[in-house]
Coordinates of C-alpha atoms in Angstrom, one line a residue:
Chain A
M1232 CA -18.6 23.7 -29.4
S1233 CA -18.4 22.6 -25.8
G1234 CA -15.4 23.6 -23.6
R1235 CA -14.6 19.9 -23.1
R1236 CA -13.6 19.4 -26.6
I1237 CA -11.1 22.2 -26.7
F1238 CA -9.7 20.9 -23.5
A1239 CA -8.8 17.6 -25.0
R1240 CA -5.6 18.5 -26.9
P1241 CA -3.5 19.9 -24.1
A1242 CA -4.7 17.1 -21.9
R1243 CA -3.4 14.6 -24.4
F1244 CA -0.1 16.5 -24.3
A1245 CA -0.1 16.3 -20.5
A1246 CA -0.4 12.6 -20.6
M1247 CA 2.8 12.1 -22.6
A1248 CA 5.4 12.4 -19.7
P1249 CA 3.6 10.0 -17.3
Y1250 CA 2.7 7.7 -20.1
V1251 CA 6.3 7.3 -21.2
W1252 CA 7.4 7.0 -17.6
M1253 CA 4.9 4.2 -16.9
V1254 CA 5.8 2.3 -20.1
L1255 CA 9.5 2.5 -19.3
F1256 CA 9.3 1.7 -15.6
F1257 CA 6.3 -0.4 -15.2
L1258 CA 5.5 -2.2 -18.5
V1259 CA 9.0 -2.8 -19.9
P1260 CA 10.4 -4.3 -16.7
F1261 CA 8.0 -7.2 -17.0
G1262 CA 9.6 -8.1 -20.3
F1263 CA 12.9 -8.5 -18.5
V1264 CA 11.2 -10.6 -15.8
L1265 CA 9.8 -12.8 -18.4
K1266 CA 13.1 -13.1 -20.3
I1267 CA 15.2 -13.9 -17.1
S1268 CA 12.6 -16.4 -16.0
L1269 CA 13.5 -18.3 -19.1
S1270 CA 17.3 -18.1 -18.4
Q1271 CA 19.6 -20.1 -16.2
T1272 CA 21.6 -19.1 -13.2
A1273 CA 25.2 -18.5 -13.8
I1274 CA 28.1 -17.5 -11.5
A1275 CA 28.6 -14.2 -13.3
Q1276 CA 27.7 -10.6 -13.3
P1277 CA 24.7 -10.4 -13.9
P1278 CA 24.0 -13.8 -12.4
Y1279 CA 22.1 -15.4 -15.3
E1280 CA 22.7 -16.6 -18.8
P1281 CA 22.2 -16.2 -21.7
V1282 CA 22.9 -12.5 -21.8
F1283 CA 21.6 -10.8 -25.0
D1284 CA 24.3 -8.7 -26.5
L1285 CA 23.1 -6.8 -29.5
T1286 CA 26.6 -6.0 -30.6
A1287 CA 27.7 -9.6 -30.6
G1288 CA 26.2 -10.3 -34.0
W1289 CA 23.3 -12.3 -35.3
E1290 CA 24.7 -15.8 -34.7
A1291 CA 25.3 -15.0 -31.0
L1292 CA 21.8 -13.7 -30.6
K1293 CA 20.4 -16.8 -32.2
A1294 CA 22.4 -18.9 -29.8
A1295 CA 21.1 -16.8 -26.9
F1296 CA 17.5 -17.3 -28.0
A1297 CA 18.1 -21.1 -28.3
A1298 CA 19.4 -21.2 -24.8
L1299 CA 16.1 -19.9 -23.3
S1300 CA 14.1 -22.6 -21.7
I1301 CA 11.1 -23.2 -19.5
D1302 CA 13.0 -25.3 -17.0
N1303 CA 12.4 -22.8 -14.2
F1304 CA 8.6 -23.2 -14.6
R1305 CA 9.0 -27.0 -14.7
L1306 CA 10.8 -26.7 -11.4
L1307 CA 8.1 -24.5 -9.9
V1308 CA 5.4 -26.9 -10.8
S1309 CA 7.2 -30.1 -9.8
D1310 CA 8.9 -29.0 -6.6
D1311 CA 6.5 -29.2 -3.5
L1312 CA 8.2 -26.3 -1.9
Y1313 CA 6.9 -23.9 -4.5
V1314 CA 3.5 -25.5 -4.9
F1315 CA 2.9 -25.4 -1.2
A1316 CA 4.0 -21.8 -1.1
Y1317 CA 1.4 -20.8 -3.7
V1318 CA -1.3 -22.8 -2.0
R1319 CA -0.4 -21.3 1.4
S1320 CA -0.4 -17.8 0.0
L1321 CA -3.8 -18.2 -1.5
T1322 CA -5.2 -19.9 1.7
V1323 CA -3.8 -17.2 3.9
A1324 CA -5.1 -14.5 1.6
F1325 CA -8.6 -16.0 1.6
A1326 CA -8.7 -16.5 5.3
A1327 CA -7.3 -13.1 6.1
T1328 CA -9.6 -11.3 3.7
A1329 CA -12.6 -13.1 5.2
L1330 CA -11.5 -12.0 8.7
L1331 CA -10.9 -8.5 7.5
L1332 CA -14.4 -8.3 6.1
L1333 CA -15.9 -9.8 9.3
I1334 CA -14.0 -7.2 11.4
G1335 CA -14.1 -4.3 9.0
Y1336 CA -17.8 -4.4 8.2
P1337 CA -19.2 -3.6 11.7
I1338 CA -16.7 -0.8 12.0
A1339 CA -17.6 0.7 8.6
Y1340 CA -21.2 0.3 9.4
G1341 CA -20.8 2.1 12.8
M1342 CA -19.0 4.9 11.0
A1343 CA -21.7 5.3 8.4
R1344 CA -24.3 5.6 11.1
L1345 CA -22.5 8.4 13.0
P1346 CA -23.9 11.9 12.8
K1347 CA -22.4 13.6 9.7
R1348 CA -19.9 15.7 11.6
W1349 CA -18.5 12.7 13.4
Q1350 CA -18.2 10.7 10.3
A1351 CA -15.4 13.0 9.0
V1352 CA -13.5 12.6 12.3
A1353 CA -13.9 8.8 12.3
M1354 CA -12.6 8.7 8.7
V1355 CA -9.5 10.6 9.7
L1356 CA -9.0 8.3 12.7
V1357 CA -9.1 5.2 10.4
I1358 CA -6.8 6.7 7.8
V1359 CA -4.1 8.0 10.2
P1360 CA -2.7 4.5 11.1
F1361 CA -2.5 3.8 7.4
W1362 CA -0.1 6.7 7.1
T1363 CA 2.2 5.5 9.8
S1364 CA 4.8 3.1 8.6
F1365 CA 3.8 -0.4 7.7
L1366 CA 7.1 -1.8 9.2
I1367 CA 6.6 0.2 12.4
R1368 CA 3.1 -1.2 12.9
I1369 CA 4.4 -4.8 12.5
Y1370 CA 7.2 -4.0 14.8
A1371 CA 4.7 -2.7 17.4
W1372 CA 3.1 -6.1 17.4
I1373 CA 6.4 -7.9 17.9
N1374 CA 6.7 -5.7 21.1
I1375 CA 3.3 -6.9 22.3
L1376 CA 3.4 -10.5 21.2
Q1377 CA 7.0 -11.5 22.3
H1378 CA 7.6 -14.0 25.0
D1379 CA 7.7 -11.5 27.9
G1380 CA 5.6 -8.9 26.0
L1381 CA 2.6 -7.0 27.2
L1382 CA 0.0 -9.6 26.0
N1383 CA 1.6 -12.4 28.0
Q1384 CA 2.1 -10.1 31.0
I1385 CA -1.6 -9.2 31.0
L1386 CA -2.7 -12.8 30.5
L1387 CA -0.5 -14.0 33.4
A1388 CA -1.6 -11.2 35.6
L1389 CA -5.3 -12.1 35.0
H1390 CA -4.4 -15.7 35.7
L1391 CA -5.9 -16.7 32.3
V1392 CA -2.7 -18.7 31.5
S1393 CA -0.2 -20.2 33.9
Q1394 CA 2.8 -19.8 31.7
P1395 CA 3.7 -17.5 28.8
V1396 CA 2.0 -18.4 25.5
V1397 CA 4.1 -18.6 22.4
W1398 CA 2.6 -16.0 20.1
L1399 CA 5.5 -14.9 17.8
S1400 CA 6.4 -17.2 14.9
T1401 CA 2.8 -18.6 14.7
D1402 CA 0.1 -18.2 12.2
T1403 CA -2.0 -16.4 14.8
A1404 CA 0.6 -13.6 15.0
M1405 CA 0.7 -13.4 11.2
Y1406 CA -3.1 -13.1 10.9
I1407 CA -3.1 -10.4 13.6
G1408 CA -0.4 -8.6 11.7
I1409 CA -2.2 -8.8 8.4
V1410 CA -5.6 -7.8 9.8
Y1411 CA -4.0 -4.9 11.6
S1412 CA -2.1 -3.6 8.6
Y1413 CA -4.9 -4.0 6.0
L1414 CA -7.9 -3.0 8.1
P1415 CA -8.1 0.6 6.7
F1416 CA -8.1 -0.8 3.2
M1417 CA -11.2 -2.8 4.0
I1418 CA -13.0 -0.2 6.1
L1419 CA -12.7 2.8 3.7
P1420 CA -14.4 1.4 0.6
L1421 CA -17.1 -0.3 2.7
Y1422 CA -17.7 3.0 4.5
A1423 CA -17.8 4.9 1.2
T1424 CA -20.7 2.8 -0.1
L1425 CA -22.5 2.5 3.3
A1426 CA -22.4 6.3 3.8
K1427 CA -23.9 6.9 0.4
M1428 CA -26.9 4.6 1.1
E1429 CA -30.3 6.1 1.6
P1430 CA -31.3 5.5 5.2
V1431 CA -34.9 5.7 4.0
L1432 CA -34.6 2.2 2.4
E1433 CA -33.7 0.6 5.7
E1434 CA -36.4 2.5 7.5
A1435 CA -39.0 1.5 5.0
A1436 CA -38.1 -2.2 5.4
S1437 CA -38.3 -2.0 9.2
D1438 CA -41.6 0.0 9.0
L1439 CA -42.9 -2.9 6.9
G1440 CA -42.1 -5.2 9.7
A1441 CA -38.7 -6.7 8.9
P1442 CA -36.6 -7.6 11.9
P1443 CA -33.2 -6.0 12.0
W1444 CA -31.2 -9.0 10.8
Q1445 CA -33.6 -9.3 7.8
V1446 CA -33.2 -5.5 7.0
F1447 CA -29.4 -6.1 7.1
W1448 CA -29.4 -9.1 4.8
L1449 CA -32.1 -8.0 2.4
I1450 CA -31.3 -4.3 2.1
T1451 CA -28.0 -3.1 3.6
F1452 CA -25.7 -5.9 2.6
P1453 CA -26.8 -6.3 -1.0
L1454 CA -26.5 -2.5 -1.5
S1455 CA -23.0 -2.4 -0.1
L1456 CA -21.7 -5.1 -2.4
P1457 CA -19.6 -2.7 -4.6
G1458 CA -17.8 -1.6 -1.4
V1459 CA -17.4 -5.2 -0.4
G1460 CA -15.9 -6.0 -3.8
A1461 CA -13.4 -3.1 -3.7
G1462 CA -12.4 -3.9 -0.1
V1463 CA -11.9 -7.6 -0.8
L1464 CA -9.8 -7.0 -3.9
L1465 CA -7.8 -4.2 -2.2
C1466 CA -6.8 -6.6 0.5
F1467 CA -6.7 -10.0 -1.2
I1468 CA -4.3 -9.1 -4.1
P1469 CA -1.4 -7.6 -2.0
I1470 CA -1.8 -10.2 0.8
V1471 CA -1.1 -13.1 -1.7
G1472 CA 2.3 -11.5 -2.4
E1473 CA 2.9 -10.3 1.1
F1474 CA 6.5 -10.6 2.4
V1475 CA 7.2 -8.5 5.5
I1476 CA 4.3 -9.7 7.7
P1477 CA 4.8 -13.5 7.3
D1478 CA 8.6 -13.0 7.5
L1479 CA 8.5 -11.1 10.8
L1480 CA 5.5 -12.7 12.5
A1481 CA 4.9 -16.2 11.1
G1482 CA 7.1 -19.3 11.7
S1483 CA 9.7 -20.3 9.2
N1484 CA 8.5 -23.8 8.5
S1485 CA 6.0 -23.0 5.8
L1486 CA 6.6 -20.0 3.6
M1487 CA 4.3 -17.8 1.5
I1488 CA 5.3 -17.2 -2.1
G1489 CA 6.5 -13.7 -1.4
Q1490 CA 9.0 -15.1 1.1
T1491 CA 10.1 -17.9 -1.3
L1492 CA 10.7 -15.3 -4.1
W1493 CA 12.7 -13.1 -1.6
L1494 CA 14.8 -16.1 -0.5
E1495 CA 15.5 -17.2 -4.1
F1496 CA 16.6 -13.8 -5.0
F1497 CA 18.5 -12.5 -2.0
T1498 CA 19.8 -15.7 -0.3
N1499 CA 20.2 -18.2 -3.1
K1500 CA 21.0 -15.5 -5.7
D1501 CA 18.8 -17.5 -8.2
W1502 CA 17.4 -14.6 -10.2
P1503 CA 15.8 -16.8 -12.9
V1504 CA 13.8 -18.9 -10.4
A1505 CA 12.8 -15.8 -8.6
S1506 CA 11.6 -14.3 -11.9
A1507 CA 9.7 -17.4 -12.8
A1508 CA 8.0 -17.3 -9.4
A1509 CA 7.0 -13.7 -10.0
I1510 CA 5.5 -14.5 -13.4
V1511 CA 3.5 -17.4 -11.9
L1512 CA 2.3 -15.1 -9.1
L1513 CA 1.3 -12.5 -11.6
V1514 CA -0.7 -15.1 -13.6
V1515 CA -2.4 -16.3 -10.4
L1516 CA -3.4 -12.7 -9.6
L1517 CA -4.4 -11.7 -13.2
V1518 CA -8.2 -12.2 -12.8
P1519 CA -8.5 -10.3 -9.4
L1520 CA -6.2 -7.6 -10.8
L1521 CA -8.4 -7.1 -13.9
L1522 CA -11.5 -7.1 -11.7
Y1523 CA -9.9 -4.5 -9.5
E1524 CA -9.0 -2.3 -12.5
R1525 CA -12.5 -2.4 -13.8
L1526 CA -13.9 -1.4 -10.4
Q1527 CA -11.4 1.4 -10.0
K1528 CA -12.0 2.7 -13.5
R1529 CA -15.7 2.8 -13.1
Q1530 CA -15.4 4.6 -9.8
L1531 CA -13.0 7.3 -11.0
E1532 CA -13.7 7.8 -14.6
Q1533 CA -17.5 7.6 -15.0
G1534 CA -18.2 10.2 -12.4
R1535 CA -19.0 9.3 -8.9
Chain B
M1350 CA -39.8 8.3 15.0
H1351 CA -36.8 6.6 13.6
N1352 CA -34.7 9.7 13.9
I1353 CA -34.1 9.2 17.7
S1354 CA -30.7 7.6 17.0
R1355 CA -29.5 5.4 14.2
L1356 CA -26.6 4.4 16.4
S1357 CA -27.2 1.1 18.1
R1358 CA -25.1 -0.1 21.0
F1359 CA -23.6 -2.6 18.7
N1360 CA -22.4 0.2 16.3
I1361 CA -20.8 2.1 19.1
A1362 CA -19.1 -1.0 20.5
S1363 CA -17.6 -2.1 17.2
L1364 CA -16.4 1.5 16.5
A1365 CA -14.7 1.8 19.9
L1366 CA -13.1 -1.7 19.7
G1367 CA -12.0 -1.1 16.1
L1368 CA -10.3 2.2 17.0
A1369 CA -8.7 0.7 20.1
F1370 CA -7.3 -2.1 18.0
L1371 CA -5.9 0.4 15.5
Y1372 CA -4.3 2.7 18.0
L1373 CA -3.2 0.7 21.1
P1374 CA -0.2 -1.0 19.5
I1375 CA 1.2 2.4 18.3
I1376 CA 0.6 4.1 21.6
I1377 CA 2.3 1.2 23.5
L1378 CA 5.3 1.5 21.1
V1379 CA 5.6 5.2 21.7
I1380 CA 5.4 4.8 25.5
Y1381 CA 8.0 2.1 25.6
S1382 CA 10.4 4.3 23.5
F1383 CA 10.8 6.4 26.6
N1384 CA 11.6 3.4 28.8
A1385 CA 14.8 3.7 30.7
S1386 CA 15.3 -0.1 31.0
R1387 CA 17.4 -2.0 28.5
L1388 CA 14.9 -4.8 28.8
V1389 CA 12.2 -3.8 26.3
T1390 CA 9.4 -5.3 28.4
V1391 CA 10.3 -4.1 31.9
W1392 CA 9.4 -0.5 32.8
G1393 CA 12.4 1.3 34.3
G1394 CA 11.1 4.9 34.4
W1395 CA 11.0 7.6 31.8
S1396 CA 14.1 8.4 29.9
L1397 CA 15.4 9.8 26.6
R1398 CA 18.3 7.3 26.6
W1399 CA 17.3 5.5 23.4
Y1400 CA 16.9 8.8 21.5
H1401 CA 20.5 9.6 22.5
E1402 CA 21.5 6.2 21.3
F1403 CA 19.9 6.8 17.9
F1404 CA 21.5 10.2 17.4
N1405 CA 24.9 8.7 18.0
D1406 CA 24.2 5.8 15.6
R1407 CA 25.9 7.0 12.5
A1408 CA 24.7 4.2 10.2
M1409 CA 21.1 4.7 11.3
I1410 CA 21.3 8.5 10.9
E1411 CA 22.7 8.1 7.4
A1412 CA 20.0 5.7 6.5
A1413 CA 17.4 8.1 7.8
W1414 CA 18.9 11.0 5.8
M1415 CA 18.9 8.8 2.7
S1416 CA 15.2 7.9 3.2
V1417 CA 14.2 11.5 3.6
K1418 CA 16.1 12.5 0.5
V1419 CA 14.5 9.7 -1.5
A1420 CA 11.0 10.5 -0.1
V1421 CA 11.2 14.2 -0.9
S1422 CA 12.6 13.7 -4.4
S1423 CA 10.3 10.9 -5.4
A1424 CA 7.2 12.5 -3.9
T1425 CA 7.9 15.7 -5.9
I1426 CA 8.4 14.0 -9.2
A1427 CA 5.5 11.7 -8.5
T1428 CA 3.2 14.6 -7.7
L1429 CA 4.1 16.3 -11.0
L1430 CA 3.6 13.2 -13.0
G1431 CA 0.5 12.0 -11.1
T1432 CA -1.2 15.3 -11.4
L1433 CA -0.6 15.4 -15.2
T1434 CA -1.9 11.8 -15.4
A1435 CA -5.1 12.8 -13.5
V1436 CA -5.7 15.8 -15.7
A1437 CA -5.2 13.7 -18.8
L1438 CA -7.5 10.9 -17.7
S1439 CA -10.3 13.1 -16.4
R1440 CA -10.2 15.9 -18.9
G1441 CA -8.8 14.4 -22.1
E1442 CA -11.7 12.8 -23.9
R1443 CA -10.1 9.9 -25.8
F1444 CA -6.6 9.2 -26.9
R1445 CA -4.9 6.2 -28.3
G1446 CA -3.7 3.8 -25.6
R1447 CA -5.9 5.3 -22.9
T1448 CA -7.0 1.9 -21.7
L1449 CA -3.4 0.7 -21.4
F1450 CA -2.6 3.9 -19.6
S1451 CA -5.2 3.6 -16.9
G1452 CA -4.4 -0.1 -16.7
M1453 CA -0.8 0.7 -16.0
L1454 CA -1.9 3.2 -13.5
Y1455 CA -4.2 1.2 -11.3
A1456 CA -2.2 -2.0 -11.3
P1457 CA 0.7 -0.8 -9.1
L1458 CA -1.8 0.2 -6.3
V1459 CA -2.4 -3.4 -5.5
M1460 CA 0.5 -5.2 -7.2
P1461 CA 2.5 -7.2 -4.7
E1462 CA 5.7 -5.3 -3.9
V1463 CA 8.0 -8.2 -4.5
I1464 CA 6.9 -8.2 -8.2
T1465 CA 7.3 -4.5 -8.7
G1466 CA 10.7 -4.5 -6.9
L1467 CA 12.1 -7.5 -8.8
S1468 CA 11.0 -6.2 -12.2
L1469 CA 12.5 -2.7 -11.6
L1470 CA 15.7 -4.2 -10.4
L1471 CA 16.0 -6.4 -13.5
L1472 CA 15.4 -3.3 -15.7
F1473 CA 18.2 -1.4 -13.9
V1474 CA 20.5 -4.3 -14.2
A1475 CA 19.8 -4.6 -17.9
L1476 CA 20.4 -0.8 -18.3
N1477 CA 23.6 -1.2 -16.4
A1478 CA 22.5 1.6 -14.1
E1479 CA 24.4 2.1 -10.9
R1480 CA 22.1 1.2 -8.0
G1481 CA 21.6 3.7 -5.2
F1482 CA 19.8 6.9 -4.6
W1483 CA 18.5 7.4 -8.1
T1484 CA 17.3 3.9 -8.7
V1485 CA 15.3 3.9 -5.5
T1486 CA 13.9 7.3 -6.3
I1487 CA 12.7 6.2 -9.7
A1488 CA 11.2 3.0 -8.2
H1489 CA 9.3 5.0 -5.6
T1490 CA 8.2 7.6 -8.1
T1491 CA 6.7 4.8 -10.3
L1492 CA 4.7 3.4 -7.3
T1493 CA 3.6 6.6 -5.7
M1494 CA 2.6 8.6 -8.8
C1495 CA -0.3 6.2 -9.2
F1496 CA -1.5 7.0 -5.7
V1497 CA -1.2 10.8 -6.4
A1498 CA -3.0 10.3 -9.7
V1499 CA -5.9 8.6 -8.0
V1500 CA -6.2 11.2 -5.2
V1501 CA -6.1 14.1 -7.7
Q1502 CA -8.4 12.3 -10.1
S1503 CA -11.1 11.8 -7.5
R1504 CA -11.0 15.5 -6.7
L1505 CA -11.2 16.4 -10.4
G1506 CA -14.1 14.1 -10.8
S1507 CA -16.1 16.0 -8.1
L1508 CA -15.4 19.4 -9.5
D1509 CA -18.0 21.3 -11.4
R1510 CA -16.9 21.5 -15.0
S1511 CA -19.0 24.5 -15.8
L1512 CA -16.4 26.6 -14.0
E1513 CA -13.7 25.7 -16.5
E1514 CA -16.1 26.1 -19.3
A1515 CA -17.2 29.5 -18.1
A1516 CA -13.5 30.6 -18.0
M1517 CA -13.1 29.4 -21.6
D1518 CA -16.3 31.0 -22.8
L1519 CA -14.9 34.3 -21.3
G1520 CA -11.9 33.9 -23.6
C1521 CA -9.3 31.9 -21.6
N1522 CA -7.4 29.4 -23.6
P1523 CA -7.6 25.9 -22.0
V1524 CA -4.2 26.1 -20.4
R1525 CA -5.0 29.4 -18.8
A1526 CA -8.4 28.2 -17.7
F1527 CA -6.6 25.2 -16.1
V1528 CA -4.0 27.3 -14.3
A1529 CA -6.5 30.0 -13.2
V1530 CA -9.5 28.0 -12.3
T1531 CA -8.8 24.2 -12.0
L1532 CA -5.4 24.3 -10.3
P1533 CA -6.4 26.3 -7.3
L1534 CA -9.4 24.0 -6.8
I1535 CA -7.5 20.8 -6.9
A1536 CA -4.5 22.2 -4.9
P1537 CA -5.6 20.5 -1.6
A1538 CA -5.7 17.1 -3.4
I1539 CA -2.2 17.8 -4.9
V1540 CA -0.8 18.6 -1.5
A1541 CA -2.5 15.5 0.0
G1542 CA -1.0 13.5 -2.9
W1543 CA 2.5 14.8 -2.2
M1544 CA 2.1 13.9 1.5
L1545 CA 0.8 10.4 0.7
A1546 CA 3.7 9.8 -1.8
F1547 CA 6.2 11.1 0.9
T1548 CA 5.0 8.7 3.6
L1549 CA 4.7 5.8 1.2
S1550 CA 8.3 6.3 0.1
L1551 CA 9.5 6.7 3.7
D1552 CA 7.7 3.5 4.6
D1553 CA 8.8 1.2 1.8
L1554 CA 11.0 -1.7 2.6
V1555 CA 10.5 -4.3 -0.2
I1556 CA 10.9 -2.2 -3.3
A1557 CA 13.9 -0.3 -1.8
S1558 CA 15.6 -3.6 -0.9
F1559 CA 15.4 -4.7 -4.5
T1560 CA 16.4 -1.5 -6.1
T1561 CA 19.1 -0.1 -3.8
G1562 CA 22.8 -0.8 -4.1
P1563 CA 25.5 -1.5 -1.6
G1564 CA 26.2 1.3 0.9
S1565 CA 22.9 3.1 0.4
A1566 CA 20.4 1.5 2.7
T1567 CA 17.2 3.4 3.5
L1568 CA 15.8 3.6 7.0
P1569 CA 13.3 0.8 6.7
I1570 CA 16.1 -1.5 5.4
R1571 CA 18.2 -0.7 8.5
I1572 CA 15.2 -1.1 10.8
Y1573 CA 14.3 -4.4 9.2
S1574 CA 17.7 -5.9 9.6
E1575 CA 17.8 -4.8 13.3
V1576 CA 14.3 -6.1 13.9
R1577 CA 15.2 -9.5 12.5
L1578 CA 17.8 -9.8 15.2
G1579 CA 15.3 -9.0 17.9
V1580 CA 13.5 -6.1 19.6
K1581 CA 15.8 -3.3 20.6
P1582 CA 14.7 -0.2 22.6
E1583 CA 16.5 2.0 20.1
I1584 CA 14.2 0.9 17.4
N1585 CA 11.2 2.0 19.5
A1586 CA 12.8 5.5 19.6
I1587 CA 13.4 5.6 15.9
C1588 CA 9.8 4.4 15.2
T1589 CA 8.5 7.1 17.5
L1590 CA 10.5 9.7 15.6
V1591 CA 9.1 8.5 12.3
I1592 CA 5.6 8.5 13.6
G1593 CA 6.2 12.1 14.9
L1594 CA 7.4 13.2 11.5
I1595 CA 4.4 11.7 9.7
A1596 CA 2.1 13.3 12.3
V1597 CA 3.5 16.7 11.4
V1598 CA 3.1 15.9 7.7
I1599 CA -0.6 14.9 8.3
V1600 CA -1.3 18.1 10.3
I1601 CA 0.2 20.2 7.5
A1602 CA -1.8 18.3 4.9
S1603 CA -5.1 18.7 6.7
L1604 CA -4.5 22.4 7.4
A1605 CA -3.7 22.8 3.7
S1606 CA -7.0 21.2 2.7
K1607 CA -8.9 23.1 5.3
L1608 CA -7.5 26.4 4.0
S1609 CA -8.8 25.9 0.5
S1610 CA -12.3 25.1 1.9
S1611 CA -12.8 21.6 0.6
Q1612 CA -16.3 20.8 -0.4
G1613 CA -17.6 17.9 1.6
E1614 CA -15.3 14.9 2.4
S1615 CA -12.6 14.3 -0.2
A1616 CA -13.8 11.3 -2.2
A1617 CA -11.5 8.4 -2.3
P1618 CA -8.7 8.3 0.3
L1619 CA -6.9 5.9 -1.9

C-alpha cells in the first residue's frame, strides 16, 4: 500500500469545485457562442434572435431551432473583409513569432551561459516586465514612437533623418509592440531547456573539431527544440487573436481578426457575426492549441 | 581548459541589448510622468503636477478602486481554486474526466482574450446576470486560476513525495499530511500564484471590457479610452503608480519565497 494511493480520494474531492467552475465558466460559454453564431441580429434585448425560451412550449422551441442558420459563416467566408482579417492575423502572427524567436534565442542563450548565481537574477529581470501592465507597456511605446516622441528627437539630433518619421499607425510600430510584449514568453521556455542542457555535449563537439556554428546547429539547437516549440506556441496562439496592440499601434486600413470581432461586437452591435468570427478563430487555432496542451501536460504532469 | 568562460562577447551583447529593450520604454515612461510640461515630449522640469491631476480625477480614482477590488477578490478565489486544481492533478492518480479537466485548464493560458471575453459575456447575458463587479470578478477568476494552478503544480511536481508518504506512514491521514507537510512547502508558490493572479487581473482590458456593465469601468478600460484620444501626461502618472504598486507586490512575493527557502529556481514561471 503506497501513500500515493491513499492520497487519491481526497484529491478527487479537491478537484470538484474547480472542475465545476471551469465547466460552467469556460466550457458552457462556448455553447452559447456557437448558438448565437447561428442566430441573426435583432434590434432587441438581447440583440439577437431566436431566443430560446424553455417556458414558451415545445412549438416555440421548434420554431426557434428552425430559425438557426449558418448565414453568418457564409458571410465570413464570402466577405473579403473577414477573409483578409484572418489572413492578416495569421501572417502577422507568423512573422512576429519568427522575429521573437530570432531576438529571444540569443538572449535566452546568453542567460543560460551566465554563472549559476547570475542566471536567477537574469530570470527575474526578464520576468519583471511581464508583470507590469500590458497596456502600460504599449502606452510606453506610443510615448516613444509618436510624431514628436523620443525616437524621432534622437534620430533628428543625430541627423539620421531630416524630418520626423511616421512610426505610429504603421506595421513597424505594431511589430515592435508585439515583440516587446511577448518577448518574455519566448525567452523563458527557451532558457528553461537551454539551462538544463549538459555543457559537456557542446564541449565534446568542439573538442572533436567542430567550429562554433556547427556546434550550435548540430548540438545546441536540436536539443533546445522542446523550448522552441513551447515558446513559439505560447506566442503564436495569442498573437493571432491580438486586439490591443494592433488597435493602438497599427494603422486602421487593414485589421486583424481580433479587431474585426471587437468592432462587430462593440461598434456594430452584431453579436451573431462576432460569435461566428470567434468560432472560426477557434477552429483556426485548434491544432496549435492541442499541440500546446500536449506540451504543457507533458511538462507538468509527467515529472520534470 | 574550456572552463575559462562560457560567455562569449556575443552572449553578453545580446543580454545587454535585450534587457535594455525590455526596460528602457518603462523607465522613459516613469521619468516623463514627473514632467512639468503639458506637452508630453518637451521636458519642463520635475513636477508632481500630473499626480495631483490624477488624485483629483474622480472617474479615474473610481475606476482604480474598482480594479483593485476586482483584482483582490478574483485573485483570492483563483488562488483557492487553482491550488485545489494543482493538488488534484498532481496527487490524484486518475479520475473520470481528468483529460478534459487539464484541457480546460491549459487552454485559457493561451486562448485569445477576445474569445474568452465574448463567450463569458454571452453566458452572463443568457443567465440574465447583472453585469458589473461580480461578472468581471468571475471572468478574471476563470482566467487567473489556470495560471495559479500551473505555478503551484510545477512546485508540487518538484517536491519530494517521500515526505508526504513518511507523514502518512507515521499515522497522519492524507488531509493532515497535506496540511502539515505539503502546504508549508508549496506556500511560496501559492503566494506567487496570488500575486500573478492579482497583476493579471489589474492588467486586463479585453475580458473586462466584454464582461463589465455600464458605470463600472476598470482602470485599464479608462486608460484605454484616454489613450485612444492621444497621449496625456496624466496617464503617465497613473501608469507609474500602477508600476509602483506592482513593484511592491513583486518585492513581497520574492521575500515570501525567500523566507521559505525555495529549493533551486522555481520551475515554470508560467
